[in-house]
Coordinates of N, CA and C and ligand atoms in Angstrom, one line a residue:
M232 N -32.6 -96.6 40.8 CA -31.4 -95.9 41.3 C -31.5 -95.7 42.8
T233 N -30.3 -95.4 43.3 CA -30.3 -95.2 44.8 C -29.9 -93.8 45.2
S234 N -29.7 -93.6 46.5 CA -29.4 -92.2 47.0 C -28.0 -91.8 46.6
T235 N -27.2 -92.6 46.0 CA -25.9 -92.2 45.6 C -25.8 -91.3 44.4
I236 N -27.0 -91.0 43.8 CA -27.1 -90.1 42.6 C -26.6 -88.7 43.0
H237 N -25.5 -88.3 42.4 CA -24.8 -87.1 42.8 C -25.7 -85.8 42.6
L238 N -26.5 -85.7 41.5 CA -27.2 -84.5 41.3 C -28.4 -84.3 42.3
N239 N -28.7 -85.4 43.0 CA -29.8 -85.3 44.0 C -29.3 -84.8 45.3
E240 N -28.0 -84.7 45.4 CA -27.4 -84.4 46.7 C -27.2 -82.8 46.9
H241 N -27.7 -82.1 45.9 CA -27.4 -80.7 45.9 C -28.6 -79.9 46.6
N242 N -29.5 -80.5 47.3 CA -30.5 -79.8 47.9 C -30.0 -78.9 49.1
K243 N -28.9 -79.4 49.7 CA -28.2 -78.5 50.6 C -27.1 -77.7 49.9
Q244 N -26.9 -76.5 50.3 CA -25.9 -75.7 49.6 C -24.5 -76.2 50.0
E245 N -23.7 -76.5 49.0 CA -22.3 -76.9 49.2 C -21.4 -75.7 49.3
Y246 N -20.3 -75.9 50.0 CA -19.3 -74.9 50.1 C -18.6 -74.9 48.7
P247 N -18.7 -73.8 47.9 CA -18.3 -73.8 46.5 C -16.8 -74.2 46.4
P248 N -15.8 -73.7 47.2 CA -14.4 -74.1 47.0 C -14.2 -75.6 47.1
M249 N -14.9 -76.2 48.1 CA -14.7 -77.6 48.3 C -15.4 -78.4 47.2
H250 N -16.5 -78.0 46.8 CA -17.2 -78.7 45.7 C -16.5 -78.6 44.4
T251 N -15.9 -77.4 44.2 CA -15.1 -77.2 42.9 C -13.8 -78.1 43.0
A252 N -13.2 -78.2 44.2 CA -12.1 -79.1 44.4 C -12.5 -80.6 44.1
E253 N -13.7 -80.9 44.4 CA -14.2 -82.3 44.1 C -14.2 -82.5 42.6
H254 N -14.6 -81.5 41.8 CA -14.6 -81.6 40.4 C -13.1 -81.9 39.9
L255 N -12.2 -81.1 40.4 CA -10.8 -81.3 40.0 C -10.2 -82.6 40.4
L256 N -10.6 -83.1 41.6 CA -10.2 -84.4 42.1 C -10.8 -85.5 41.1
N257 N -12.0 -85.4 40.8 CA -12.7 -86.4 39.9 C -11.9 -86.4 38.6
A258 N -11.7 -85.2 38.0 CA -11.0 -85.2 36.7 C -9.6 -85.8 36.8
T259 N -8.9 -85.5 37.9 CA -7.5 -86.1 38.1 C -7.6 -87.6 38.2
M260 N -8.5 -88.1 38.9 CA -8.6 -89.6 39.0 C -9.0 -90.2 37.7
V261 N -9.9 -89.6 36.9 CA -10.2 -90.1 35.6 C -9.0 -90.1 34.7
K262 N -8.2 -89.0 34.7 CA -7.0 -88.9 33.9 C -6.0 -89.9 34.3
L263 N -5.7 -90.1 35.6 CA -4.7 -91.0 36.0 C -5.0 -92.5 36.0
Y264 N -6.3 -92.8 36.3 CA -6.6 -94.2 36.4 C -7.7 -94.7 35.5
G265 N -8.3 -93.8 34.8 CA -9.4 -94.2 33.9 C -10.6 -94.7 34.7
C266 N -10.7 -94.4 36.0 CA -11.8 -94.9 36.8 C -13.0 -94.0 36.6
P267 N -14.2 -94.4 37.1 CA -15.3 -93.5 37.0 C -15.2 -92.4 38.1
R268 N -15.8 -91.2 37.8 CA -15.9 -90.2 38.8 C -16.5 -90.7 40.1
S269 N -16.2 -90.1 41.2 CA -16.8 -90.6 42.5 C -18.3 -90.6 42.5
K270 N -18.9 -91.7 42.8 CA -20.4 -91.8 42.9 C -20.8 -91.7 44.4
N271 N -19.8 -91.8 45.3 CA -20.1 -91.7 46.7 C -19.2 -90.7 47.3
A272 N -19.7 -89.4 47.4 CA -18.9 -88.3 47.9 C -19.7 -87.6 49.0
H273 N -18.9 -87.2 50.0 CA -19.5 -86.3 51.0 C -18.7 -85.1 51.1
I274 N -19.3 -84.0 50.7 CA -18.6 -82.7 50.6 C -19.0 -81.8 51.7
E275 N -18.1 -81.4 52.6 CA -18.4 -80.5 53.7 C -17.4 -79.4 53.7
R276 N -17.7 -78.3 54.4 CA -16.8 -77.2 54.4 C -15.4 -77.5 55.0
K277 N -15.4 -78.3 56.1 CA -14.1 -78.5 56.8 C -13.4 -79.7 56.2
K278 N -14.1 -80.8 55.9 CA -13.4 -82.0 55.3 C -14.4 -82.7 54.5
S279 N -13.9 -83.4 53.5 CA -14.7 -84.1 52.5 C -14.1 -85.5 52.2
K280 N -14.9 -86.3 51.6 CA -14.4 -87.6 51.2 C -15.0 -88.0 49.9
C281 N -14.2 -88.7 49.0 CA -14.7 -89.3 47.8 C -14.2 -90.7 47.7
D282 N -15.0 -91.6 47.1 CA -14.6 -93.0 46.9 C -14.4 -93.2 45.4
Y283 N -13.4 -94.0 45.1 CA -13.1 -94.4 43.7 C -12.9 -95.9 43.6
I284 N -13.5 -96.4 42.5 CA -13.4 -97.9 42.3 C -12.1 -98.1 41.5
L285 N -11.1 -98.8 42.2 CA -9.8 -99.0 41.6 C -9.4 -100.5 41.8
P286 N -8.7 -101.1 40.8 CA -8.3 -102.5 40.9 C -7.3 -102.7 42.0
K287 N -6.5 -101.7 42.4 CA -5.5 -101.9 43.5 C -5.2 -100.6 44.2
A288 N -4.7 -100.7 45.4 CA -4.4 -99.5 46.2 C -3.3 -98.7 45.6
P289 N -3.5 -97.4 45.4 CA -2.4 -96.6 45.0 C -1.3 -96.5 46.1
S290 N 0.0 -96.3 45.6 CA 1.1 -96.2 46.6 C 1.0 -94.8 47.2
E291 N 1.8 -94.6 48.3 CA 1.9 -93.2 48.9 C 2.3 -92.2 47.8
T292 N 3.3 -92.6 47.0 CA 3.8 -91.7 46.0 C 2.7 -91.3 45.0
E293 N 1.8 -92.3 44.6 CA 0.7 -92.0 43.7 C -0.3 -91.0 44.4
I294 N -0.5 -91.2 45.7 CA -1.5 -90.3 46.4 C -1.0 -88.9 46.4
R295 N 0.4 -88.7 46.6 CA 0.9 -87.4 46.6 C 0.9 -86.8 45.2
E296 N 0.9 -87.6 44.1 CA 0.8 -87.2 42.8 C -0.6 -86.7 42.5
I297 N -1.6 -87.4 43.0 CA -3.0 -87.0 42.8 C -3.1 -85.6 43.4
E298 N -2.6 -85.4 44.6 CA -2.7 -84.1 45.4 C -2.0 -83.0 44.6
R299 N -0.8 -83.4 44.0 CA 0.0 -82.4 43.3 C -0.7 -81.9 42.0
L300 N -1.4 -82.9 41.3 CA -2.1 -82.5 40.1 C -3.3 -81.6 40.4
V301 N -4.0 -81.9 41.5 CA -5.1 -81.0 41.8 C -4.6 -79.6 42.2
N302 N -3.6 -79.5 42.9 CA -3.0 -78.2 43.3 C -2.5 -77.5 42.1
Q303 N -1.9 -78.2 41.1 CA -1.5 -77.6 39.9 C -2.6 -77.0 39.1
A304 N -3.8 -77.7 39.1 CA -5.0 -77.1 38.4 C -5.5 -75.9 39.2
I305 N -5.4 -75.9 40.5 CA -5.8 -74.8 41.3 C -4.9 -73.6 41.0
Q306 N -3.6 -73.8 41.0 CA -2.6 -72.8 40.8 C -2.6 -72.2 39.4
A307 N -3.2 -73.0 38.5 CA -3.3 -72.5 37.1 C -4.3 -71.4 36.9
K308 N -5.1 -71.1 38.0 CA -6.1 -70.1 37.9 C -7.0 -70.3 36.8
L309 N -7.7 -71.4 36.8 CA -8.6 -71.8 35.7 C -9.9 -71.2 35.9
D310 N -10.5 -70.6 34.9 CA -11.9 -70.0 35.0 C -12.9 -71.2 34.9
V311 N -14.0 -71.0 35.7 CA -15.1 -71.9 35.7 C -16.2 -71.4 34.9
F312 N -16.7 -72.1 33.9 CA -17.7 -71.7 32.9 C -19.0 -72.5 33.1
E313 N -20.1 -71.9 32.9 CA -21.4 -72.6 33.0 C -22.0 -72.5 31.6
S314 N -22.6 -73.6 31.1 CA -23.4 -73.5 29.9 C -24.5 -74.5 30.0
F315 N -25.5 -74.4 29.1 CA -26.6 -75.3 29.1 C -26.7 -75.9 27.7
I316 N -26.8 -77.2 27.7 CA -26.9 -77.9 26.4 C -27.9 -79.0 26.5
P317 N -28.6 -79.3 25.4 CA -29.6 -80.4 25.4 C -28.9 -81.8 25.7
K318 N -29.6 -82.6 26.4 CA -29.0 -83.9 26.9 C -28.4 -84.7 25.8
D319 N -29.1 -84.8 24.6 CA -28.6 -85.6 23.5 C -27.3 -85.1 23.0
E320 N -27.0 -83.8 23.1 CA -25.7 -83.3 22.6 C -24.6 -83.6 23.6
A321 N -25.0 -83.9 24.8 CA -24.0 -84.1 25.9 C -23.5 -85.5 25.9
E322 N -24.1 -86.4 25.2 CA -23.6 -87.8 25.2 C -22.2 -87.8 24.7
G323 N -21.3 -88.4 25.3 CA -19.9 -88.4 24.9 C -19.0 -87.3 25.4
L324 N -19.7 -86.2 25.7 CA -19.0 -85.0 26.2 C -18.8 -85.1 27.7
V325 N -19.8 -85.5 28.4 CA -19.7 -85.7 29.9 C -20.2 -87.0 30.3
D326 N -19.9 -87.5 31.5 CA -20.4 -88.7 32.1 C -21.8 -88.5 32.5
L327 N -22.8 -89.1 31.8 CA -24.2 -88.9 32.2 C -24.7 -90.0 33.1
S328 N -23.8 -90.9 33.5 CA -24.3 -92.1 34.3 C -24.8 -91.7 35.6
K329 N -24.5 -90.6 36.2 CA -25.0 -90.2 37.5 C -26.3 -89.4 37.4
L330 N -26.7 -89.1 36.2 CA -27.9 -88.3 36.1 C -29.2 -89.1 36.4
P331 N -30.0 -88.5 37.2 CA -31.3 -89.2 37.5 C -32.1 -89.3 36.2
D332 N -32.9 -90.3 36.0 CA -33.7 -90.4 34.7 C -34.6 -89.2 34.5
E333 N -35.0 -88.6 35.6 CA -36.0 -87.5 35.5 C -35.3 -86.2 35.3
A334 N -33.9 -86.2 35.1 CA -33.2 -84.9 34.9 C -33.8 -84.2 33.6
S335 N -33.8 -82.9 33.7 CA -34.4 -82.2 32.6 C -33.6 -82.4 31.3
N336 N -34.2 -82.1 30.2 CA -33.6 -82.3 28.9 C -32.5 -81.3 28.7
L337 N -32.5 -80.2 29.4 CA -31.4 -79.2 29.2 C -30.4 -79.4 30.4
L338 N -29.2 -79.7 30.1 CA -28.2 -80.0 31.1 C -27.3 -78.7 31.4
R339 N -27.0 -78.5 32.7 CA -26.1 -77.5 33.0 C -24.7 -78.1 33.0
I340 N -23.8 -77.6 32.2 CA -22.5 -78.1 32.1 C -21.5 -77.1 32.7
I341 N -20.7 -77.7 33.6 CA -19.7 -76.9 34.3 C -18.3 -77.3 33.7
R342 N -17.6 -76.3 33.2 CA -16.3 -76.6 32.6 C -15.2 -75.8 33.4
I343 N -14.2 -76.5 33.8 CA -13.1 -75.8 34.6 C -11.9 -75.8 33.6
G344 N -11.7 -74.6 33.1 CA -10.6 -74.5 32.1 C -10.7 -75.6 31.1
D345 N -9.6 -76.2 30.7 CA -9.7 -77.4 29.9 C -9.4 -78.6 30.7
Y346 N -9.6 -78.5 32.0 CA -9.3 -79.6 32.9 C -10.4 -80.6 33.2
D347 N -11.6 -80.0 33.3 CA -12.8 -80.8 33.6 C -14.1 -80.3 33.0
T348 N -14.9 -81.2 32.5 CA -16.2 -80.9 32.0 C -17.2 -81.9 32.7
C349 N -18.3 -81.3 33.3 CA -19.1 -82.2 34.0 C -20.5 -81.6 34.1
A350 N -21.6 -82.4 34.0 CA -22.9 -81.9 34.2 C -23.2 -81.8 35.7
C351 N -23.6 -80.6 36.2 CA -23.7 -80.4 37.6 C -24.6 -79.2 37.9
I352 N -25.4 -79.3 38.9 CA -26.2 -78.2 39.3 C -25.8 -77.5 40.6
G353 N -24.6 -77.9 41.1 CA -24.1 -77.4 42.3 C -23.5 -76.0 42.2
A354 N -23.0 -75.4 43.3 CA -22.4 -74.1 43.4 C -20.9 -74.2 43.3
H355 N -20.3 -73.4 42.4 CA -18.8 -73.4 42.1 C -18.2 -72.1 42.3
V356 N -16.9 -72.1 42.5 CA -16.1 -70.8 42.5 C -16.0 -70.4 41.0
S357 N -15.7 -69.1 40.8 CA -15.6 -68.7 39.4 C -14.2 -68.8 38.8
N358 N -13.2 -69.0 39.7 CA -11.8 -69.3 39.3 C -11.2 -70.2 40.3
T359 N -10.4 -71.2 39.8 CA -9.8 -72.2 40.8 C -8.9 -71.5 41.8
S360 N -8.4 -70.3 41.5 CA -7.5 -69.6 42.5 C -8.2 -69.3 43.8
E361 N -9.6 -69.4 43.8 CA -10.4 -69.2 45.0 C -10.4 -70.4 46.0
I362 N -9.9 -71.5 45.5 CA -10.0 -72.8 46.3 C -9.1 -72.9 47.4
G363 N -7.8 -72.4 47.3 CA -6.8 -72.6 48.3 C -6.0 -73.9 48.1
E364 N -5.3 -74.3 49.1 CA -4.5 -75.5 48.9 C -5.3 -76.8 49.2
F365 N -5.1 -77.8 48.3 CA -5.8 -79.0 48.4 C -4.9 -80.1 49.1
I366 N -5.4 -80.7 50.2 CA -4.6 -81.6 51.0 C -5.4 -82.9 51.2
I367 N -4.8 -84.0 50.7 CA -5.3 -85.3 51.0 C -4.9 -85.7 52.4
S368 N -5.8 -85.7 53.4 CA -5.5 -85.9 54.8 C -5.3 -87.3 55.2
S369 N -6.1 -88.2 54.5 CA -5.9 -89.6 54.7 C -6.5 -90.4 53.6
H370 N -6.2 -91.7 53.5 CA -6.7 -92.5 52.5 C -6.7 -93.9 52.9
S371 N -7.7 -94.7 52.4 CA -7.8 -96.1 52.7 C -8.3 -96.9 51.5
Y372 N -8.0 -98.2 51.5 CA -8.4 -99.0 50.4 C -9.0 -100.3 50.9
T373 N -10.3 -100.5 50.6 CA -11.0 -101.6 51.1 C -11.9 -102.2 50.0
D374 N -11.8 -103.5 49.7 CA -12.7 -104.2 48.7 C -12.8 -103.4 47.4
G375 N -11.7 -103.0 46.9 CA -11.7 -102.4 45.6 C -12.1 -100.9 45.5
V376 N -12.2 -100.3 46.7 CA -12.7 -98.9 46.8 C -11.6 -98.1 47.5
L377 N -11.1 -97.1 46.8 CA -10.2 -96.1 47.4 C -11.0 -95.0 48.0
R378 N -10.8 -94.7 49.3 CA -11.5 -93.6 49.9 C -10.4 -92.5 50.2
L379 N -10.6 -91.3 49.6 CA -9.7 -90.2 49.8 C -10.5 -89.2 50.7
R380 N -9.8 -88.8 51.8 CA -10.4 -87.7 52.7 C -9.5 -86.5 52.4
F381 N -10.1 -85.4 52.3 CA -9.3 -84.2 51.9 C -9.9 -82.9 52.6
K382 N -9.1 -81.9 52.6 CA -9.5 -80.6 53.2 C -8.8 -79.5 52.3
L383 N -9.2 -78.3 52.6 CA -8.6 -77.2 52.0 C -7.9 -76.3 53.0
K384 N -6.8 -75.6 52.6 CA -6.1 -74.8 53.5 C -5.9 -73.4 52.9
Ligands
ZN285 ZN1 -20.4 -79.2 40.6

């Protein structure tokens, strides 16, 4: 495996609102396009980016729809829950493809209302109302990869 393993990127403390927005964006992309969650993400306090593998470039209208759905989840004031379950029970519940092989047998599962469920060891807000407004500031599509750059306001 390579350095794109998400769970290994948490050695630096992420800004919880931005990182929680990343969860919502991943869930939105999976719902809309059936694509994998972003395996190449850079999450910073001021601006972030996530890459998604898609067969074609979304239209500007689709980009605004992605943004709208993330904001809808934020405005729904969803609670963020943490739980711990054995890895074998997590099969089928969450995408385990990003877990490093040496991940412990007990997984930390983060659930955001009924919108997203994901194994993650990062820092999150306790309610999506703490995130603010989600804005896709720019996007590009190259060689089957959509890059979304986003910020919070
Ligand atoms: Zn997380």
